[in-house]
PDB file of C-alpha atoms in Angstrom:
ATOM      1  CA  VAL T   1      67.822 111.733 122.041  1.00  0.00           C
ATOM      2  CA  PRO T   2      66.146 110.226 118.948  1.00  0.00           C
ATOM      3  CA  ASP T   3      64.416 106.873 119.440  1.00  0.00           C
ATOM      4  CA  PHE T   4      66.927 104.979 117.292  1.00  0.00           C
ATOM      5  CA  VAL T   5      69.820 106.351 119.382  1.00  0.00           C
ATOM      6  CA  ALA T   6      68.113 105.248 122.565  1.00  0.00           C
ATOM      7  CA  ARG T   7      67.717 101.754 121.101  1.00  0.00           C
ATOM      8  CA  ALA T   8      71.299 101.631 119.846  1.00  0.00           C
ATOM      9  CA  ARG T   9      72.698 102.735 123.212  1.00  0.00           C
ATOM     10  CA  ASN T  10      70.252 100.612 125.252  1.00  0.00           C
ATOM     11  CA  LEU T  11      68.840 103.676 127.001  1.00  0.00           C
ATOM     12  CA  ASN T  12      65.637 103.144 128.931  1.00  0.00           C
ATOM     13  CA  LEU T  13      63.548 106.235 128.179  1.00  0.00           C
ATOM     14  CA  ALA T  14      60.959 105.045 130.675  1.00  0.00           C
ATOM     15  CA  SER T  15      63.454 105.731 133.474  1.00  0.00           C
ATOM     16  CA  LYS T  16      63.639 109.457 132.766  1.00  0.00           C
ATOM     17  CA  ILE T  17      63.197 111.851 135.691  1.00  0.00           C
ATOM     18  CA  THR T  18      61.121 115.021 135.832  1.00  0.00           C
ATOM     19  CA  ILE T  19      62.770 118.325 136.739  1.00  0.00           C
ATOM     20  CA  SER T  20      61.462 121.865 137.106  1.00  0.00           C
ATOM     21  CA  PRO T  21      61.412 124.246 134.117  1.00  0.00           C
ATOM     22  CA  ASN T  22      63.892 126.516 135.911  1.00  0.00           C
ATOM     23  CA  GLU T  23      66.384 123.681 136.360  1.00  0.00           C
ATOM     24  CA  PHE T  24      65.888 122.543 132.782  1.00  0.00           C
ATOM     25  CA  GLU T  25      66.542 126.040 131.421  1.00  0.00           C
ATOM     26  CA  SER T  26      69.736 126.297 133.479  1.00  0.00           C
ATOM     27  CA  TYR T  27      71.397 123.536 131.445  1.00  0.00           C
ATOM     28  CA  THR T  28      73.268 124.235 128.231  1.00  0.00           C
ATOM     29  CA  THR T  29      71.647 122.588 125.207  1.00  0.00           C
ATOM     30  CA  ASP T  30      74.135 120.701 123.036  1.00  0.00           C
ATOM     31  CA  LYS T  31      73.777 118.980 119.681  1.00  0.00           C
ATOM     32  CA  VAL T  32      71.462 116.038 119.173  1.00  0.00           C
ATOM     33  CA  PHE T  33      72.815 112.993 121.007  1.00  0.00           C
ATOM     34  CA  GLY T  34      73.986 110.448 118.431  1.00  0.00           C
ATOM     35  CA  PRO T  35      74.817 106.756 118.417  1.00  0.00           C
ATOM     36  CA  ALA T  36      78.221 105.329 119.322  1.00  0.00           C
ATOM     37  CA  ASP T  37      81.081 105.525 116.822  1.00  0.00           C
ATOM     38  CA  ASN T  38      80.940 102.941 114.007  1.00  0.00           C
ATOM     39  CA  THR T  39      77.158 102.602 114.199  1.00  0.00           C
ATOM     40  CA  VAL T  40      75.901 101.813 110.681  1.00  0.00           C
ATOM     41  CA  VAL T  41      72.513 103.201 109.617  1.00  0.00           C
ATOM     42  CA  LYS T  42      70.223 102.970 106.602  1.00  0.00           C
ATOM     43  CA  VAL T  43      67.994 105.994 105.932  1.00  0.00           C
ATOM     44  CA  GLU T  44      64.538 105.233 104.523  1.00  0.00           C
ATOM     45  CA  ASN T  45      64.240 105.752 100.737  1.00  0.00           C
ATOM     46  CA  ASP T  46      68.022 106.254 100.479  1.00  0.00           C
ATOM     47  CA  PRO T  47      70.120 103.473  98.881  1.00  0.00           C
ATOM     48  CA  LYS T  48      73.325 104.649 100.567  1.00  0.00           C
ATOM     49  CA  LEU T  49      74.766 103.446 103.844  1.00  0.00           C
ATOM     50  CA  TYR T  50      76.100 105.723 106.581  1.00  0.00           C
ATOM     51  CA  VAL T  51      78.392 105.241 109.553  1.00  0.00           C
ATOM     52  CA  PHE T  52      78.593 107.533 112.583  1.00  0.00           C
ATOM     53  CA  LEU T  53      81.912 108.945 113.805  1.00  0.00           C
ATOM     54  CA  LYS T  54      82.024 111.608 116.531  1.00  0.00           C
ATOM     55  CA  ASN T  55      78.301 112.303 116.122  1.00  0.00           C
ATOM     56  CA  VAL T  56      78.661 112.945 112.377  1.00  0.00           C
ATOM     57  CA  LYS T  57      77.197 110.617 109.764  1.00  0.00           C
ATOM     58  CA  HIS T  58      79.400 109.695 106.809  1.00  0.00           C
ATOM     59  CA  GLN T  59      78.356 107.987 103.610  1.00  0.00           C
ATOM     60  CA  VAL T  60      80.245 104.712 103.318  1.00  0.00           C
ATOM     61  CA  SER T  61      80.644 101.924 100.764  1.00  0.00           C
ATOM     62  CA  GLU T  62      80.360  98.231 101.580  1.00  0.00           C
ATOM     63  CA  PHE T  63      84.096  97.890 100.788  1.00  0.00           C
ATOM     64  CA  VAL T  64      85.050 100.482 103.427  1.00  0.00           C
ATOM     65  CA  LEU T  65      82.580  98.960 105.868  1.00  0.00           C
ATOM     66  CA  SER T  66      84.199  95.563 105.418  1.00  0.00           C
ATOM     67  CA  GLN T  67      87.681  97.054 105.775  1.00  0.00           C
ATOM     68  CA  ARG T  68      86.631  98.573 109.114  1.00  0.00           C
ATOM     69  CA  GLY T  69      85.190  95.279 110.322  1.00  0.00           C
ATOM     70  CA  LEU T  70      81.596  96.502 110.009  1.00  0.00           C
ATOM     71  CA  SER T  71      78.628  95.055 108.164  1.00  0.00           C
ATOM     72  CA  ALA T  72      75.590  96.408 106.344  1.00  0.00           C
ATOM     73  CA  VAL T  73      73.614  93.511 107.805  1.00  0.00           C
ATOM     74  CA  ASN T  74      73.667  95.273 111.167  1.00  0.00           C
ATOM     75  CA  ALA T  75      72.567  98.661 109.789  1.00  0.00           C
ATOM     76  CA  LEU T  76      69.906 100.409 111.876  1.00  0.00           C
ATOM     77  CA  PRO T  77      66.905 101.617 109.883  1.00  0.00           C
ATOM     78  CA  ILE T  78      66.180 105.300 110.552  1.00  0.00           C
ATOM     79  CA  THR T  79      63.759 107.846 109.129  1.00  0.00           C
ATOM     80  CA  GLN T  80      64.758 110.746 106.906  1.00  0.00           C
ATOM     81  CA  ALA T  81      63.794 113.101 109.720  1.00  0.00           C
ATOM     82  CA  GLU T  82      66.140 111.298 112.129  1.00  0.00           C
ATOM     83  CA  GLY T  83      68.959 111.342 109.570  1.00  0.00           C
ATOM     84  CA  GLY T  84      68.436 115.063 109.026  1.00  0.00           C
ATOM     85  CA  LEU T  85      69.144 115.782 112.685  1.00  0.00           C
ATOM     86  CA  PHE T  86      72.864 115.094 112.205  1.00  0.00           C
ATOM     87  CA  GLU T  87      75.706 116.796 110.378  1.00  0.00           C
ATOM     88  CA  GLN T  88      76.659 115.197 107.069  1.00  0.00           C
ATOM     89  CA  GLY T  89      80.418 114.581 106.876  1.00  0.00           C
ATOM     90  CA  GLN T  90      82.617 113.709 103.906  1.00  0.00           C
ATOM     91  CA  VAL T  91      82.361 110.306 102.290  1.00  0.00           C
ATOM     92  CA  LEU T  92      84.350 107.920 104.454  1.00  0.00           C
ATOM     93  CA  PRO T  93      87.440 106.781 102.520  1.00  0.00           C
ATOM     94  CA  PRO T  94      89.385 103.550 103.009  1.00  0.00           C
ATOM     95  CA  SER T  95      91.861 103.337 105.889  1.00  0.00           C
ATOM     96  CA  ASP T  96      95.127 105.299 105.662  1.00  0.00           C
ATOM     97  CA  GLY T  97      97.779 103.344 103.769  1.00  0.00           C
ATOM     98  CA  THR T  98      95.274 101.675 101.426  1.00  0.00           C
ATOM     99  CA  ILE T  99      96.249 101.761  97.730  1.00  0.00           C
ATOM    100  CA  ILE T 100      93.274 101.905  95.368  1.00  0.00           C
ATOM    101  CA  ARG T 101      92.550 102.129  91.644  1.00  0.00           C
ATOM    102  CA  GLY T 102      89.388 102.458  89.594  1.00  0.00           C
ATOM    103  CA  GLN T 103      88.047  99.616  87.506  1.00  0.00           C
ATOM    104  CA  VAL T 104      88.290 101.724  84.328  1.00  0.00           C
ATOM    105  CA  ASP T 105      90.529 104.671  85.218  1.00  0.00           C
ATOM    106  CA  GLN T 106      94.102 103.417  85.684  1.00  0.00           C
ATOM    107  CA  SER T 107      95.094 106.196  88.137  1.00  0.00           C
ATOM    108  CA  VAL T 108      96.423 104.754  91.410  1.00  0.00           C
ATOM    109  CA  TYR T 109      95.963 106.516  94.742  1.00  0.00           C
ATOM    110  CA  LEU T 110      97.313 106.248  98.276  1.00  0.00           C
ATOM    111  CA  VAL T 111      94.933 107.043 101.129  1.00  0.00           C
ATOM    112  CA  GLU T 112      96.698 109.412 103.523  1.00  0.00           C
ATOM    113  CA  ASN T 113      95.040 111.473 106.250  1.00  0.00           C
ATOM    114  CA  SER T 114      91.643 110.386 104.868  1.00  0.00           C
ATOM    115  CA  ARG T 115      92.416 111.900 101.447  1.00  0.00           C
ATOM    116  CA  LEU T 116      93.560 110.394  98.166  1.00  0.00           C
ATOM    117  CA  LYS T 117      97.036 111.243  96.884  1.00  0.00           C
ATOM    118  CA  LEU T 118      97.856 110.389  93.285  1.00  0.00           C
ATOM    119  CA  PHE T 119     100.860 108.222  92.412  1.00  0.00           C
ATOM    120  CA  SER T 120     102.913 109.558  89.519  1.00  0.00           C
ATOM    121  CA  GLU T 121     104.719 107.079  87.306  1.00  0.00           C
ATOM    122  CA  TYR T 122     107.929 107.834  89.202  1.00  0.00           C
ATOM    123  CA  THR T 123     106.609 107.480  92.778  1.00  0.00           C
ATOM    124  CA  PHE T 124     104.710 104.316  91.794  1.00  0.00           C
ATOM    125  CA  LYS T 125     107.935 102.709  90.576  1.00  0.00           C
ATOM    126  CA  GLN T 126     110.002 104.152  93.425  1.00  0.00           C
ATOM    127  CA  ARG T 127     107.780 102.512  96.030  1.00  0.00           C
ATOM    128  CA  LYS T 128     107.758  99.234  94.061  1.00  0.00           C
ATOM    129  CA  ILE T 129     103.988  98.841  94.277  1.00  0.00           C
ATOM    130  CA  ALA T 130     102.897  95.306  93.374  1.00  0.00           C
ATOM    131  CA  SER T 131      99.541  94.595  91.759  1.00  0.00           C
ATOM    132  CA  LYS T 132      98.462  92.541  94.778  1.00  0.00           C
ATOM    133  CA  GLN T 133      98.753  95.670  96.934  1.00  0.00           C
ATOM    134  CA  ILE T 134      96.174  97.532  94.837  1.00  0.00           C
ATOM    135  CA  THR T 135      92.471  97.299  95.654  1.00  0.00           C
ATOM    136  CA  LEU T 136      90.075  97.821  92.746  1.00  0.00           C
ATOM    137  CA  VAL T 137      87.218 100.171  93.598  1.00  0.00           C
ATOM    138  CA  PRO T 138      84.338 101.350  91.376  1.00  0.00           C
ATOM    139  CA  ASP T 139      85.255 104.585  89.590  1.00  0.00           C
ATOM    140  CA  ALA T 140      82.054 106.211  90.855  1.00  0.00           C
ATOM    141  CA  GLU T 141      83.150 105.497  94.423  1.00  0.00           C
ATOM    142  CA  ILE T 142      86.618 106.979  93.897  1.00  0.00           C
ATOM    143  CA  ALA T 143      84.970 110.120  92.526  1.00  0.00           C
ATOM    144  CA  THR T 144      83.276 110.667  95.914  1.00  0.00           C
ATOM    145  CA  TYR T 145      86.539 110.774  97.876  1.00  0.00           C
ATOM    146  CA  GLU T 146      88.418 113.991  98.642  1.00  0.00           C
ATOM    147  CA  LYS T 147      91.704 114.237  96.721  1.00  0.00           C
ATOM    148  CA  GLN T 148      94.818 116.149  97.698  1.00  0.00           C
ATOM    149  CA  GLY T 149      97.871 116.340  95.463  1.00  0.00           C
ATOM    150  CA  PHE T 150     100.476 113.677  94.773  1.00  0.00           C
ATOM    151  CA  VAL T 151     102.235 110.973  96.750  1.00  0.00           C
ATOM    152  CA  PRO T 152     105.604 112.540  97.696  1.00  0.00           C
ATOM    153  CA  PRO T 153     108.886 110.899  96.664  1.00  0.00           C
ATOM    154  CA  LEU T 154     110.762 109.034  99.369  1.00  0.00           C
ATOM    155  CA  ASP T 155     113.093 110.793 101.802  1.00  0.00           C
ATOM    156  CA  ASN T 156     116.477 111.925 100.424  1.00  0.00           C
ATOM    157  CA  THR T 157     115.196 111.957  96.821  1.00  0.00           C
ATOM    158  CA  LEU T 158     116.509 114.910  94.797  1.00  0.00           C
ATOM    159  CA  ILE T 159     113.861 116.400  92.515  1.00  0.00           C
ATOM    160  CA  LYS T 160     113.276 119.369  90.227  1.00  0.00           C
ATOM    161  CA  ALA T 161     110.436 120.510  88.004  1.00  0.00           C
ATOM    162  CA  SER T 162     110.766 120.220  84.242  1.00  0.00           C
ATOM    163  CA  ASP T 163     110.423 123.998  83.801  1.00  0.00           C
ATOM    164  CA  ILE T 164     112.442 125.373  86.782  1.00  0.00           C
ATOM    165  CA  GLY T 165     116.067 124.886  87.809  1.00  0.00           C
ATOM    166  CA  THR T 166     115.519 124.775  91.588  1.00  0.00           C
ATOM    167  CA  VAL T 167     116.522 121.440  93.094  1.00  0.00           C
ATOM    168  CA  TYR T 168     114.756 120.111  96.176  1.00  0.00           C
ATOM    169  CA  LEU T 169     115.624 117.477  98.756  1.00  0.00           C
ATOM    170  CA  MET T 170     112.661 115.416  99.996  1.00  0.00           C
ATOM    171  CA  GLN T 171     112.347 114.907 103.765  1.00  0.00           C
ATOM    172  CA  ASN T 172     109.237 113.813 105.678  1.00  0.00           C
ATOM    173  CA  GLY T 173     107.007 114.480 102.682  1.00  0.00           C
ATOM    174  CA  LEU T 174     108.252 118.071 102.247  1.00  0.00           C
ATOM    175  CA  LYS T 175     110.396 119.486  99.442  1.00  0.00           C
ATOM    176  CA  HIS T 176     113.332 121.493 100.821  1.00  0.00           C
ATOM    177  CA  PRO T 177     115.058 123.949  98.420  1.00  0.00           C
ATOM    178  CA  LEU T 178     118.776 123.567  97.814  1.00  0.00           C
ATOM    179  CA  SER T 179     120.949 126.547  96.929  1.00  0.00           C
ATOM    180  CA  ALA T 180     123.915 125.963  94.621  1.00  0.00           C
ATOM    181  CA  GLU T 181     126.278 126.352  97.585  1.00  0.00           C
ATOM    182  CA  LEU T 182     124.421 123.799  99.710  1.00  0.00           C
ATOM    183  CA  PHE T 183     124.216 121.411  96.764  1.00  0.00           C
ATOM    184  CA  LYS T 184     128.014 121.454  96.565  1.00  0.00           C
ATOM    185  CA  ASN T 185     128.406 121.443 100.365  1.00  0.00           C
ATOM    186  CA  ARG T 186     126.473 118.190 100.626  1.00  0.00           C
ATOM    187  CA  GLY T 187     128.484 116.591  97.830  1.00  0.00           C
ATOM    188  CA  LEU T 188     125.387 115.980  95.715  1.00  0.00           C
ATOM    189  CA  SER T 189     125.390 115.085  92.028  1.00  0.00           C
ATOM    190  CA  PHE T 190     123.038 116.271  89.283  1.00  0.00           C
ATOM    191  CA  LYS T 191     122.948 112.748  87.881  1.00  0.00           C
ATOM    192  CA  ASN T 192     120.819 111.833  90.918  1.00  0.00           C
ATOM    193  CA  VAL T 193     118.274 114.620  90.369  1.00  0.00           C
ATOM    194  CA  VAL T 194     114.886 113.311  89.199  1.00  0.00           C
ATOM    195  CA  VAL T 195     112.968 115.575  86.794  1.00  0.00           C
ATOM    196  CA  LEU T 196     109.221 115.534  87.474  1.00  0.00           C
ATOM    197  CA  SER T 197     106.321 117.428  85.943  1.00  0.00           C
ATOM    198  CA  LYS T 198     105.774 121.004  87.092  1.00  0.00           C
ATOM    199  CA  GLU T 199     102.295 119.995  88.292  1.00  0.00           C
ATOM    200  CA  GLU T 200     103.669 117.278  90.551  1.00  0.00           C
ATOM    201  CA  VAL T 201     106.500 119.362  92.027  1.00  0.00           C
ATOM    202  CA  GLY T 202     104.187 122.359  92.407  1.00  0.00           C
ATOM    203  CA  ALA T 203     101.686 120.294  94.389  1.00  0.00           C
ATOM    204  CA  LEU T 204     104.269 119.144  96.951  1.00  0.00           C
ATOM    205  CA  THR T 205     104.416 121.111 100.207  1.00  0.00           C
ATOM    206  CA  ILE T 206     107.542 123.229 100.516  1.00  0.00           C
ATOM    207  CA  GLY T 207     109.683 123.198 103.650  1.00  0.00           C
ATOM    208  CA  ALA T 208     112.619 125.260 104.907  1.00  0.00           C
ATOM    209  CA  PHE T 209     115.936 125.439 103.058  1.00  0.00           C
ATOM    210  CA  THR T 210     118.040 122.320 103.326  1.00  0.00           C
ATOM    211  CA  THR T 211     120.661 122.641 106.050  1.00  0.00           C
ATOM    212  CA  PRO T 212     124.394 122.257 105.410  1.00  0.00           C
ATOM    213  CA  LYS T 213     126.358 119.246 106.562  1.00  0.00           C
ATOM    214  CA  GLU T 214     127.705 119.137 110.101  1.00  0.00           C
ATOM    215  CA  MET T 215     130.697 121.325 111.035  1.00  0.00           C
ATOM    216  CA  THR T 216     130.227 123.679 108.071  1.00  0.00           C
ATOM    217  CA  TRP T 217     131.519 127.258 108.351  1.00  0.00           C
ATOM    218  CA  LEU T 218     129.056 129.854 107.041  1.00  0.00           C
ATOM    219  CA  ALA T 219     129.254 133.598 106.443  1.00  0.00           C
ATOM    220  CA  ASN T 220     126.319 135.997 106.211  1.00  0.00           C
ATOM    221  CA  SER T 221     126.646 137.568 102.755  1.00  0.00           C
ATOM    222  CA  GLN T 222     125.284 140.918 103.983  1.00  0.00           C
ATOM    223  CA  THR T 223     126.920 141.356 107.394  1.00  0.00           C
ATOM    224  CA  GLY T 224     129.961 139.118 107.064  1.00  0.00           C
ATOM    225  CA  GLU T 225     129.191 137.446 110.394  1.00  0.00           C
ATOM    226  CA  LEU T 226     130.634 133.945 110.751  1.00  0.00           C
ATOM    227  CA  TYR T 227     128.778 130.866 112.005  1.00  0.00           C
ATOM    228  CA  LEU T 228     129.459 127.197 112.588  1.00  0.00           C
ATOM    229  CA  PHE T 229     126.658 124.769 111.748  1.00  0.00           C
ATOM    230  CA  LYS T 230     126.794 122.094 114.414  1.00  0.00           C
ATOM    231  CA  GLU T 231     124.228 119.624 115.794  1.00  0.00           C
ATOM    232  CA  GLY T 232     121.494 121.057 113.575  1.00  0.00           C
ATOM    233  CA  ALA T 233     121.922 124.725 114.591  1.00  0.00           C
ATOM    234  CA  LEU T 234     123.975 127.820 113.760  1.00  0.00           C
ATOM    235  CA  HIS T 235     126.551 128.926 116.333  1.00  0.00           C
ATOM    236  CA  SER T 236     127.871 132.466 116.010  1.00  0.00           C
ATOM    237  CA  ILE T 237     131.614 132.961 116.159  1.00  0.00           C
TER     238      ILE T 237
END
């Protein structure tokens, strides 16, 4: 238990008890005991701020601190040796659902699962993002955040890549392939298919094939077995 942790948690180190070496050795030794979640610290000779979450220290900007209801004014000063006792986690991004943009770079991102997803021109317009929803963040700060692909189109959007003919139906952030037969079965129209870049479509996570509409009769092309698709499942006939 480092001294700063004892102070932060109001532990009275003077009240410690003495035990025998044999008893002490019988206990499992865990990681260094850290401060409570959301404790903000300032390491000596380091201009950055850090916040603790689950015993891991994360670099954090004043913007993210403010968003989380924390303040640099309350940061605990710690030594480099004390800071080195703890695992260094990823830079703490803004809260999920935050939309951010750099002050120079015009790319707009959505924070999702603590990672940045890039809006394409299409998904930006589809979600009708207003300028007041966008928070400007220094470009250098955005560069520190972990990025992961693109913001997916909304559910029930039909998409295809500019270089491949496969059409996908978006559901729950996944792209579900549509065969020609299922495309017709669902009564879909090619005029509703949105053509996106191959990079954007390729970055989207693929799901299972789109299911047919309710009460559709299906035949296995190899065995000839017949099925009825009902209530989301195949029923053999």
